Short mmCIF file of C-alpha atoms in Angstrom, two decimals:
data_model
loop_
_atom_site.label_atom_id
_atom_site.label_comp_id
_atom_site.label_asym_id
_atom_site.label_seq_id
_atom_site.Cartn_x
_atom_site.Cartn_y
_atom_site.Cartn_z
CA MET A 22 0.00 0.00 0.00
CA LYS A 23 2.83 2.38 0.88
CA LYS A 24 4.59 1.53 -2.44
CA LEU A 25 1.42 2.29 -4.40
CA LEU A 26 0.98 5.62 -2.57
CA LEU A 27 4.62 6.55 -3.19
CA THR A 28 4.33 5.70 -6.91
CA SER A 29 1.20 7.83 -7.23
CA ILE A 30 2.87 10.83 -5.57
CA ILE A 31 5.92 10.57 -7.90
CA GLY A 32 3.69 10.27 -10.96
CA LEU A 33 1.62 13.30 -9.93
CA ALA A 34 4.76 15.38 -9.32
CA SER A 35 6.21 14.38 -12.73
CA GLY A 36 2.97 15.33 -14.51
CA ILE A 37 2.90 18.78 -12.85
CA ALA A 38 6.55 19.40 -13.75
CA GLY A 39 5.96 18.29 -17.37
CA ALA A 40 2.91 20.53 -17.71
CA PHE A 41 4.87 23.48 -16.37
CA ILE A 42 7.71 23.03 -18.87
CA PHE A 43 5.25 22.49 -21.75
CA ASN A 44 3.39 25.69 -20.80
CA VAL A 45 6.62 27.69 -20.65
CA LEU A 46 7.95 26.35 -23.95
CA HIS A 47 4.76 27.14 -25.85
CA GLN A 48 3.88 30.56 -24.54
CA ASN A 49 3.72 33.28 -27.22
CA GLN A 50 3.81 30.57 -29.93
CA ASP A 51 2.00 32.80 -32.45
CA ASN A 52 4.70 35.45 -32.35
CA ILE A 53 6.20 35.51 -35.89
CA LEU A 54 9.50 37.04 -34.83
CA PRO A 55 12.35 34.92 -33.48
CA TYR A 56 12.62 35.13 -29.75
CA GLU A 57 14.37 33.43 -26.88
CA VAL A 58 12.61 31.92 -23.89
CA ASN A 59 14.17 33.16 -20.66
CA LEU A 60 13.60 30.81 -17.73
CA SER A 61 16.46 32.07 -15.58
CA ASN A 62 14.23 34.38 -13.54
CA THR A 63 11.53 31.82 -12.73
CA LYS A 64 11.27 30.45 -9.24
CA SER A 65 11.34 26.84 -10.37
CA ASN A 66 14.18 24.43 -9.87
CA VAL A 67 14.25 23.32 -13.53
CA ASP A 68 17.59 21.83 -14.59
CA PRO A 69 19.66 24.56 -16.42
CA ASN A 70 20.46 22.03 -19.19
CA ILE A 71 16.74 21.68 -19.87
CA ILE A 72 16.39 25.48 -19.99
CA GLN A 73 19.25 25.71 -22.52
CA LEU A 74 17.76 22.91 -24.62
CA ALA A 75 14.34 24.58 -24.56
CA ASN A 76 15.80 27.87 -25.77
CA ARG A 77 17.68 26.10 -28.60
CA ILE A 78 14.55 24.25 -29.76
CA ASN A 79 12.58 27.48 -29.70
CA GLN A 80 15.22 29.22 -31.84
CA LEU A 81 15.14 26.42 -34.42
CA GLU A 82 11.35 26.41 -34.61
CA ASN A 83 11.35 30.12 -35.39
CA SER A 84 14.48 30.19 -37.53
CA SER A 85 14.69 31.32 -41.13
CA PHE A 86 17.24 31.27 -43.93
CA THR A 87 18.66 34.45 -45.42
CA SER A 88 18.91 34.31 -49.21
CA ASN A 89 21.81 35.50 -51.30
CA ASN A 90 19.19 36.45 -53.89
CA ASN A 91 18.34 39.45 -51.74
CA PRO A 92 20.95 42.09 -52.60
CA LYS A 93 20.53 43.80 -49.25
CA GLY A 94 20.81 40.49 -47.41
CA GLY A 95 18.35 41.61 -44.80
CA LYS A 96 15.15 39.87 -45.80
CA SER A 97 14.57 36.45 -44.30
CA LEU A 98 12.99 33.59 -46.17
CA PRO A 99 10.74 30.94 -44.62
CA LEU A 100 11.62 27.27 -44.55
CA ASN A 101 9.20 26.52 -47.40
CA PHE A 102 9.16 27.41 -51.08
CA ILE A 103 5.42 27.75 -51.60
CA LYS A 104 5.58 31.19 -53.20
CA ALA A 105 8.45 30.24 -55.52
CA SER A 106 6.62 27.08 -56.53
CA ASP A 107 3.32 28.86 -57.20
CA ASN A 108 5.03 31.58 -59.24
CA SER A 109 6.89 29.14 -61.50
CA ARG A 110 4.75 26.00 -61.95
CA LYS A 111 2.10 27.85 -63.95
CA SER A 112 4.76 28.80 -66.52
CA VAL A 113 6.10 25.28 -67.12
CA VAL A 114 4.49 23.07 -69.78
CA TYR A 115 4.58 19.37 -70.60
CA ILE A 116 5.99 18.51 -74.04
CA LYS A 117 5.31 15.28 -75.94
CA THR A 118 7.11 14.37 -79.16
CA TYR A 119 6.25 11.84 -81.82
CA GLU A 120 8.70 10.30 -84.28
CA LYS A 121 7.98 7.66 -86.90
CA ASN A 122 10.16 4.65 -86.29
CA GLN A 123 11.47 3.35 -89.61
CA TYR A 124 13.67 0.53 -90.78
CA ARG A 125 14.99 -0.55 -94.15
CA ARG A 126 15.10 -4.02 -95.67
CA GLN A 127 17.68 -4.72 -98.37
CA SER A 128 17.78 -7.61 -100.79
CA TRP A 129 20.93 -9.30 -102.08
CA ALA A 130 20.55 -7.29 -105.28
CA ASP A 131 20.59 -4.07 -103.27
CA LEU A 132 23.84 -5.09 -101.60
CA PHE A 133 25.55 -5.89 -104.88
CA PHE A 134 24.16 -3.09 -107.04
CA GLY A 135 23.81 -0.27 -104.54
CA GLY A 136 20.03 -0.25 -104.16
CA ARG A 137 18.40 1.62 -101.31
CA GLY A 138 16.09 -1.18 -100.25
CA GLN A 139 12.51 -0.69 -99.20
CA THR A 140 11.55 1.47 -96.21
CA TYR A 141 8.96 0.29 -93.71
CA GLU A 142 7.34 2.32 -90.94
CA LYS A 143 6.61 1.08 -87.44
CA ASN A 144 4.51 2.72 -84.78
CA MET A 145 5.22 6.23 -83.54
CA GLN A 146 8.01 6.53 -81.02
CA MET A 147 7.06 8.91 -78.22
CA GLY A 148 9.22 11.13 -76.05
CA SER A 149 8.55 13.72 -73.41
CA GLY A 150 10.11 16.70 -71.71
CA SER A 151 9.38 20.12 -70.31
CA GLY A 152 9.22 23.68 -71.58
CA VAL A 153 9.06 27.18 -70.13
CA ILE A 154 6.62 29.87 -71.30
CA PHE A 155 8.92 32.73 -72.26
CA SER A 156 6.34 35.26 -73.44
CA ASN A 157 2.56 35.52 -73.20
CA ASP A 158 2.12 35.16 -76.98
CA GLY A 159 3.00 31.47 -76.94
CA PHE A 160 6.80 31.33 -77.27
CA ILE A 161 8.18 28.41 -75.27
CA VAL A 162 11.80 27.47 -74.51
CA THR A 163 12.93 23.87 -74.23
CA ASN A 164 16.02 21.76 -75.02
CA ASN A 165 17.00 20.88 -78.55
CA HIS A 166 17.45 17.23 -77.58
CA VAL A 167 13.81 17.11 -76.42
CA ILE A 168 12.41 17.93 -79.87
CA LYS A 169 15.22 16.82 -82.18
CA GLY A 170 14.02 14.54 -84.96
CA ALA A 171 10.36 14.81 -83.95
CA ASP A 172 7.67 14.67 -86.62
CA LYS A 173 5.22 16.30 -84.24
CA VAL A 174 5.72 18.42 -81.12
CA GLU A 175 2.75 18.62 -78.76
CA VAL A 176 2.44 21.01 -75.82
CA ILE A 177 0.13 20.11 -72.93
CA TYR A 178 -0.97 23.06 -70.81
CA ASN A 179 -3.98 23.43 -68.51
CA ARG A 180 -5.29 20.07 -69.75
CA ARG A 181 -5.34 21.41 -73.30
CA SER A 182 -3.23 20.17 -76.19
CA TYR A 183 -1.46 22.36 -78.79
CA VAL A 184 0.64 21.47 -81.82
CA ALA A 185 3.85 23.49 -81.62
CA LYS A 186 5.93 24.96 -84.41
CA VAL A 187 9.70 24.87 -84.11
CA ILE A 188 11.00 28.44 -84.52
CA GLY A 189 14.69 27.64 -84.25
CA VAL A 190 17.38 25.76 -82.34
CA ASP A 191 20.89 26.42 -81.10
CA THR A 192 22.87 23.19 -81.05
CA SER A 193 25.83 24.81 -79.29
CA SER A 194 23.78 25.37 -76.12
CA ASP A 195 21.04 22.73 -76.63
CA ILE A 196 18.33 25.41 -76.54
CA ALA A 197 15.23 25.32 -78.78
CA LEU A 198 12.42 27.83 -79.27
CA ILE A 199 8.92 26.61 -80.16
CA LYS A 200 5.58 28.41 -80.45
CA ILE A 201 1.92 27.59 -79.98
CA GLU A 202 -1.03 29.64 -81.18
CA GLU A 203 -2.25 31.02 -77.87
CA ASN A 204 -2.26 34.42 -76.21
CA ASP A 205 -2.37 35.56 -72.58
CA MET A 206 -0.03 32.78 -71.50
CA PRO A 207 1.53 33.20 -68.02
CA ALA A 208 5.12 34.00 -69.02
CA ILE A 209 7.73 33.29 -66.39
CA THR A 210 9.56 36.19 -64.73
CA ILE A 211 13.21 36.17 -65.78
CA ALA A 212 16.03 37.00 -63.38
CA SER A 213 19.67 37.57 -64.29
CA SER A 214 21.72 34.44 -63.76
CA LYS A 215 24.71 36.71 -63.09
CA ASP A 216 23.15 37.57 -59.72
CA LEU A 217 23.02 33.91 -58.72
CA ALA A 218 25.64 32.83 -56.19
CA VAL A 219 27.02 29.46 -55.19
CA GLY A 220 25.00 28.37 -52.14
CA ASP A 221 21.75 30.05 -53.23
CA TRP A 222 18.57 27.99 -52.98
CA VAL A 223 17.00 26.99 -56.31
CA LEU A 224 14.02 24.90 -57.44
CA ALA A 225 13.87 22.58 -60.45
CA VAL A 226 10.39 22.59 -62.02
CA GLY A 227 9.41 20.09 -64.70
CA ASN A 228 7.81 16.77 -65.58
CA PRO A 229 10.19 13.94 -64.60
CA PHE A 230 9.03 10.44 -65.53
CA ASN A 231 5.79 11.99 -66.89
CA LEU A 232 4.97 13.27 -63.40
CA THR A 233 3.67 16.71 -64.33
CA SER A 234 4.39 19.88 -62.34
CA THR A 235 7.03 18.37 -60.09
CA VAL A 236 9.15 20.68 -57.92
CA THR A 237 12.44 19.75 -56.25
CA ALA A 238 14.76 21.94 -54.19
CA GLY A 239 18.51 22.27 -53.85
CA ILE A 240 21.32 24.77 -53.91
CA VAL A 241 23.63 26.17 -56.56
CA SER A 242 26.67 23.90 -56.28
CA ALA A 243 28.83 25.65 -58.90
CA LYS A 244 28.70 28.10 -61.81
CA GLY A 245 30.48 28.14 -65.15
CA ARG A 246 30.70 24.35 -65.23
CA ARG A 247 31.95 22.53 -68.36
CA ILE A 248 30.97 18.86 -68.72
CA ASN A 249 31.80 18.32 -72.41
CA ILE A 250 28.40 17.06 -73.56
CA MET A 251 27.87 19.42 -76.50
CA LYS A 252 28.95 17.96 -79.82
CA ASP A 253 28.61 21.23 -81.71
CA MET A 254 31.65 22.68 -83.47
CA PHE A 255 31.47 25.76 -81.22
CA PRO A 256 30.02 24.34 -77.98
CA LEU A 257 28.77 26.76 -75.36
CA GLU A 258 29.12 25.17 -71.94
CA SER A 259 28.92 27.33 -68.84
CA PHE A 260 26.34 25.46 -66.81
CA ILE A 261 24.80 26.20 -63.44
CA GLN A 262 25.37 23.08 -61.34
CA THR A 263 22.75 22.17 -58.74
CA ASP A 264 21.91 19.31 -56.40
CA ALA A 265 18.16 19.82 -56.94
CA ALA A 266 16.85 16.52 -58.28
CA ILE A 267 16.66 16.57 -62.09
CA ASN A 268 15.49 13.42 -63.87
CA PRO A 269 14.46 12.34 -67.39
CA GLY A 270 11.50 14.53 -68.34
CA ASN A 271 12.94 17.55 -66.51
CA SER A 272 14.88 18.52 -69.64
CA GLY A 273 13.74 21.92 -70.86
CA GLY A 274 12.16 22.75 -67.51
CA ALA A 275 12.82 25.74 -65.28
CA LEU A 276 15.47 26.33 -62.67
CA VAL A 277 14.15 29.17 -60.52
CA ASN A 278 15.32 31.17 -57.53
CA VAL A 279 13.46 31.51 -54.24
CA HIS A 280 11.19 34.14 -55.76
CA GLY A 281 10.11 31.81 -58.57
CA GLU A 282 12.11 33.72 -61.20
CA LEU A 283 13.87 31.87 -64.01
CA VAL A 284 17.64 31.55 -63.62
CA GLY A 285 18.26 28.61 -65.94
CA ILE A 286 16.89 25.91 -68.25
CA ASN A 287 17.46 22.39 -66.92
CA THR A 288 19.48 20.50 -69.51
CA ALA A 289 21.60 17.62 -68.23
CA ILE A 290 22.34 15.28 -65.35
CA LEU A 291 25.58 13.59 -64.36
CA SER A 292 24.62 9.96 -63.91
CA ARG A 293 25.67 6.41 -64.71
CA THR A 294 22.11 5.14 -64.52
CA GLY A 295 20.26 7.81 -66.53
CA SER A 296 18.47 9.05 -63.39
CA TYR A 297 19.31 11.61 -60.74
CA ALA A 298 22.58 10.84 -59.02
CA GLY A 299 23.45 14.06 -57.21
CA TYR A 300 24.01 16.78 -59.78
CA GLY A 301 22.07 18.48 -62.55
CA PHE A 302 23.05 21.24 -64.96
CA ALA A 303 21.15 24.22 -66.36
CA VAL A 304 21.87 26.76 -69.09
CA PRO A 305 22.01 30.24 -67.44
CA SER A 306 18.98 32.48 -68.07
CA ASP A 307 21.10 35.32 -69.47
CA ILE A 308 22.40 33.04 -72.23
CA VAL A 309 18.89 31.69 -72.89
CA ALA A 310 17.41 35.20 -73.19
CA LYS A 311 20.02 36.18 -75.81
CA ILE A 312 19.37 33.01 -77.83
CA VAL A 313 15.58 33.46 -77.73
CA ASN A 314 15.84 37.07 -78.87
CA ASP A 315 18.09 36.12 -81.79
CA LEU A 316 15.93 33.20 -82.91
CA LYS A 317 12.80 35.34 -82.82
CA HIS A 318 14.28 38.21 -84.80
CA TYR A 319 16.83 36.59 -87.12
CA GLY A 320 16.10 32.85 -87.19
CA ALA A 321 19.71 32.21 -86.15
CA VAL A 322 21.83 33.00 -83.11
CA GLN A 323 24.17 35.96 -83.63
CA LYS A 324 27.44 34.50 -82.42
CA ALA A 325 30.38 36.79 -81.80
CA PHE A 326 33.93 35.56 -82.35
CA LEU A 327 37.33 36.83 -81.31
CA GLY A 328 38.92 35.15 -84.33
CA ALA A 329 41.32 33.04 -82.31
CA GLU A 330 41.55 29.60 -80.77
CA VAL A 331 42.11 29.62 -77.03
CA LEU A 332 43.21 27.15 -74.42
CA GLU A 333 42.36 27.19 -70.73
CA VAL A 334 45.40 27.61 -68.54
CA ASN A 335 46.23 24.72 -66.23
CA GLU A 336 49.30 23.97 -64.17
CA GLU A 337 51.08 22.18 -67.02
CA ILE A 338 50.54 25.04 -69.51
CA TYR A 339 51.37 27.59 -66.82
CA LYS A 340 54.79 26.01 -66.24
CA LYS A 341 55.51 25.11 -69.87
CA LEU A 342 54.83 28.63 -71.20
CA SER A 343 56.14 30.38 -68.06
CA LEU A 344 52.93 32.38 -67.86
CA PRO A 345 52.54 35.17 -65.28
CA SER A 346 49.12 33.87 -64.16
CA ILE A 347 47.52 30.44 -63.82
CA GLU A 348 44.09 31.93 -64.56
CA GLY A 349 42.78 32.99 -67.97
CA VAL A 350 42.87 31.71 -71.56
CA VAL A 351 45.89 31.76 -73.83
CA LEU A 352 45.64 32.36 -77.59
CA THR A 353 46.99 29.33 -79.46
CA LYS A 354 46.04 30.22 -83.05
CA ILE A 355 45.09 33.49 -84.73
CA GLN A 356 42.60 33.14 -87.59
CA GLN A 357 43.32 35.10 -90.73
CA GLY A 358 41.01 38.07 -91.19
CA GLY A 359 39.47 37.73 -87.74
CA ALA A 360 39.06 40.35 -85.02
CA ALA A 361 42.18 39.22 -83.14
CA GLU A 362 44.43 39.53 -86.20
CA LYS A 363 42.99 42.92 -87.17
CA SER A 364 43.66 44.28 -83.68
CA GLY A 365 47.22 42.96 -83.48
CA MET A 366 46.73 40.11 -80.99
CA LYS A 367 49.40 37.38 -81.06
CA THR A 368 49.65 33.71 -80.15
CA GLY A 369 50.75 33.33 -76.56
CA ASP A 370 48.76 36.35 -75.35
CA LEU A 371 47.09 35.52 -72.03
CA ILE A 372 43.63 37.10 -71.61
CA ILE A 373 42.69 37.64 -67.96
CA SER A 374 39.84 40.15 -68.29
CA ILE A 375 37.24 41.36 -70.80
CA ASN A 376 35.44 44.65 -70.16
CA ASN A 377 36.82 44.59 -66.60
CA SER A 378 35.19 41.19 -65.94
CA PRO A 379 37.73 38.53 -64.85
CA ILE A 380 38.23 35.58 -67.20
CA GLN A 381 39.40 32.66 -65.09
CA ASP A 382 38.81 29.80 -67.52
CA GLN A 383 37.41 28.88 -70.92
CA ALA A 384 33.84 28.53 -69.64
CA MET A 385 33.86 32.16 -68.48
CA TYR A 386 35.42 33.22 -71.78
CA ASN A 387 32.76 31.40 -73.85
CA GLU A 388 29.93 32.69 -71.65
CA PHE A 389 31.12 36.28 -71.94
CA LEU A 390 31.25 36.11 -75.75
CA SER A 391 27.79 34.52 -75.83
CA TYR A 392 26.25 37.76 -74.53
CA HIS A 393 27.62 39.77 -77.46
CA ASN A 394 26.82 40.29 -81.13
CA PRO A 395 29.14 40.74 -84.12
CA GLY A 396 30.08 44.41 -84.24
CA ASP A 397 30.29 44.85 -80.46
CA GLU A 398 33.48 46.47 -79.21
CA ILE A 399 35.21 44.95 -76.20
CA GLU A 400 38.33 45.76 -74.17
CA LEU A 401 40.85 43.06 -73.37
CA LEU A 402 43.29 42.98 -70.47
CA PHE A 403 46.08 40.53 -71.25
CA TYR A 404 49.68 39.58 -70.66
CA ARG A 405 52.23 39.53 -73.47
CA ASP A 406 55.69 38.38 -72.43
CA LYS A 407 54.66 39.03 -68.80
CA GLU A 408 53.81 42.64 -69.59
CA LEU A 409 50.22 43.72 -68.85
CA LYS A 410 48.49 45.34 -71.83
CA ARG A 411 45.06 46.67 -72.83
CA LYS A 412 43.51 46.54 -76.27
CA SER A 413 40.10 47.24 -77.80
CA LEU A 414 38.74 45.19 -80.68
CA THR A 415 35.50 44.68 -82.59
CA LEU A 416 33.99 41.19 -82.50
CA THR A 417 32.99 39.57 -85.80
CA ASN A 418 30.77 36.72 -86.98
CA ILE A 419 32.09 33.36 -88.13
CA ASP A 420 32.94 34.79 -91.55
CA GLY A 421 35.03 37.59 -90.06
CA THR A 422 32.49 40.37 -90.76
CA THR A 423 30.04 42.28 -88.60
CA ASP A 424 27.05 41.46 -90.80
CA ILE A 425 23.87 40.05 -89.25
CA ALA A 426 23.83 36.30 -89.78
CA LYS A 427 20.57 34.94 -91.10
CA LYS A 428 20.26 31.23 -91.62
CA GLU A 429 19.72 30.63 -95.33
CA LEU A 430 17.57 27.55 -95.68
CA TYR A 431 16.75 25.88 -98.97
CA GLU A 432 13.70 23.65 -99.03
CA ALA A 433 13.88 20.91 -101.65
CA GLU A 434 10.34 19.58 -101.70
CA ASN A 435 11.02 17.14 -104.54
CA ILE A 436 13.53 15.15 -102.51
CA GLY A 437 12.01 15.87 -99.07
CA ALA A 438 14.69 17.83 -97.24
CA ILE A 439 15.79 21.27 -96.09
CA PHE A 440 19.44 22.26 -96.48
CA GLU A 441 21.62 25.14 -95.32
CA SER A 442 24.83 26.54 -96.72
CA LEU A 443 28.01 26.43 -94.64
CA PRO A 444 30.12 29.57 -94.04
CA THR A 445 33.69 29.37 -95.31
CA LEU A 446 35.20 29.49 -91.81
CA GLU A 447 32.97 26.67 -90.61
CA LYS A 448 34.01 24.47 -93.53
CA SER A 449 37.62 25.30 -92.75
CA LYS A 450 37.15 24.30 -89.10
CA LEU A 451 35.69 20.98 -90.28
CA GLY A 452 38.62 20.46 -92.63
CA LEU A 453 36.38 20.63 -95.70
CA LYS A 454 36.59 22.58 -98.96
CA SER A 455 32.94 22.04 -99.82
CA GLY A 456 29.69 20.99 -98.18
CA ILE A 457 26.09 21.77 -97.27
CA ARG A 458 24.32 20.73 -94.07
CA VAL A 459 21.13 18.71 -93.88
CA ASN A 460 18.86 20.83 -91.69
CA LYS A 461 15.69 18.72 -91.76
CA ILE A 462 14.50 15.55 -93.46
CA GLU A 463 10.84 15.10 -94.32
CA ARG A 464 9.29 11.69 -93.79
CA GLY A 465 8.52 9.78 -96.95
CA GLY A 466 10.89 11.77 -99.21
CA LEU A 467 13.87 10.54 -101.20
CA ILE A 468 16.48 11.62 -98.63
CA ASN A 469 14.55 9.85 -95.88
CA ARG A 470 14.99 6.56 -97.74
CA MET A 471 18.75 6.99 -97.71
CA ARG A 472 21.19 6.64 -94.83
CA ILE A 473 21.62 10.41 -94.66
CA LYS A 474 20.65 11.94 -91.30
CA GLU A 475 19.84 15.43 -90.07
CA GLY A 476 22.99 17.35 -89.20
CA MET A 477 25.19 15.53 -91.70
CA VAL A 478 27.26 17.50 -94.23
CA ILE A 479 27.01 16.49 -97.89
CA ILE A 480 30.47 17.06 -99.37
CA SER A 481 30.24 15.82 -102.95
CA VAL A 482 28.24 13.78 -105.46
CA ASN A 483 30.22 11.61 -107.87
CA ASN A 484 33.31 13.60 -106.82
CA TYR A 485 31.63 16.88 -107.78
CA PRO A 486 31.97 19.33 -104.84
CA ILE A 487 28.65 20.58 -103.41
CA ASN A 488 28.58 24.13 -102.06
CA ARG A 489 24.99 25.08 -102.88
CA PRO A 490 21.85 23.15 -101.97
CA GLU A 491 20.48 23.87 -105.44
CA ASP A 492 23.35 21.92 -107.04
CA PHE A 493 22.71 18.84 -104.92
CA THR A 494 18.99 18.76 -105.60
CA TYR A 495 19.55 19.40 -109.31
CA ILE A 496 21.82 16.33 -109.56
CA LEU A 497 19.52 14.01 -107.58
CA GLU A 498 16.48 14.99 -109.60
CA ARG A 499 18.17 14.22 -112.92
CA VAL A 500 20.81 11.59 -112.31
CA GLN A 501 20.41 8.02 -113.54
CA GLY A 502 22.60 5.06 -112.69
CA ARG A 503 24.97 4.85 -109.76
CA VAL A 504 25.58 7.82 -107.49
CA LEU A 505 28.37 8.11 -104.93
CA ILE A 506 27.50 10.60 -102.16
CA GLU A 507 30.33 11.69 -99.85
CA VAL A 508 29.21 12.92 -96.42
CA MET A 509 30.55 13.89 -93.02
CA THR A 510 28.56 12.17 -90.30
CA ASN A 511 27.47 13.77 -87.04
CA SER A 512 30.45 12.12 -85.34
CA GLY A 513 32.85 13.90 -87.73
CA ARG A 514 33.67 10.81 -89.83
CA VAL A 515 33.86 11.19 -93.61
CA THR A 516 32.31 8.31 -95.53
CA SER A 517 30.56 7.56 -98.84
CA TYR A 518 27.22 5.97 -99.73
CA LEU A 519 26.53 4.31 -103.07
CA TYR A 520 23.03 4.37 -104.55
CA SER A 521 21.39 3.37 -107.82
CA PHE A 522 18.74 5.49 -109.53
#
């Protein structure tokens, strides 16, 4: 009986003590400002360690993160991203692509006499990705690899379906611009990616694994990252690296800051499995905005060139060339007639700054040039023989002029393809004296029944050099007998195909 009475007394005392602590810890809970509970002046005999723990818990419950996106650094952000999510999800669309899957069957006669065989079509092959509404009149940004080769591009928004038209692509950055016929679209607010800092919170918004309107959070892990995934002759790689989860289907989606403003277009993941494995990469919004503007107004990106080949400085180059700085890019080859030659630049010059902006590596160099047009004047700060110099020069296009570059496309309806001419400098970079590029192949046409693919360069026909699309189509429309077509594949390999007409 005495044991039972003693147990009851202890239990009652414990309950009263617990209620007291609970009451103290939760007083003023609705106060939105951080505060510290002060129990030192109470008349209780509460253990000081418990008081300290209570104060720490209270601080954490009312804590907030300060964002680097706030220039003044004084505005706190809550532990959720509801506002950022709401502001950005409405501007991200779901993209579906359809491509006819074809195969070719050849007979023994085809193998011996160069026949093309017969083409058969299978069911449509479907793909999916994301896109970002860039303006309220229906212009949408996505990745080139999302829509490449598609016979039909479909945009799903607000449970409605639209057939999209491809306005233009930039293979060097993997950015594509498409358009749907719709007005009053909720265009995303665009922030400058230059204001983004390593450590800033970001959200990835897209449609991974066909899961529409998915939002994941992470931080900016690095800027100006090169991962060597672009196969273009002049690749533009200066990615924002983030640990926000990006998966298949996120491609072309938005990377936004804590205010829901666009800072990048999600483009790639670093993974051995094809799914998220820690890091994703986005094209900075400032680069995207320049590309979109050029595609809308000119149909081609206005790329500015220094007229020189550069190499990023590393420890080996630094020691071998006895350079005065381990940061920057060194000129390794000056192109004849280019901006560098006209301004008196020399091989071995080490560029460390452009327009007072530091150039630490090749990614920063490429990104800086991507913001400019042919005809823009820039100021270089560089070392020559360890002497610091300044020089102004005018950037040019790939042909060494300041003319506006407009993509000249030639549509050959009779053979089912669209071609584009190659500038002289581009042919020189490829090691070719002639060639035209296959821009698009129409299904069911003559070219589609060959082994020629989009992006390939047609060099010659029966050893006759091809420099104009009109010449190639003229020959194919009239030739009879065997035809030997020399091409450069998308991997850079030169080969020949034999056909009989």
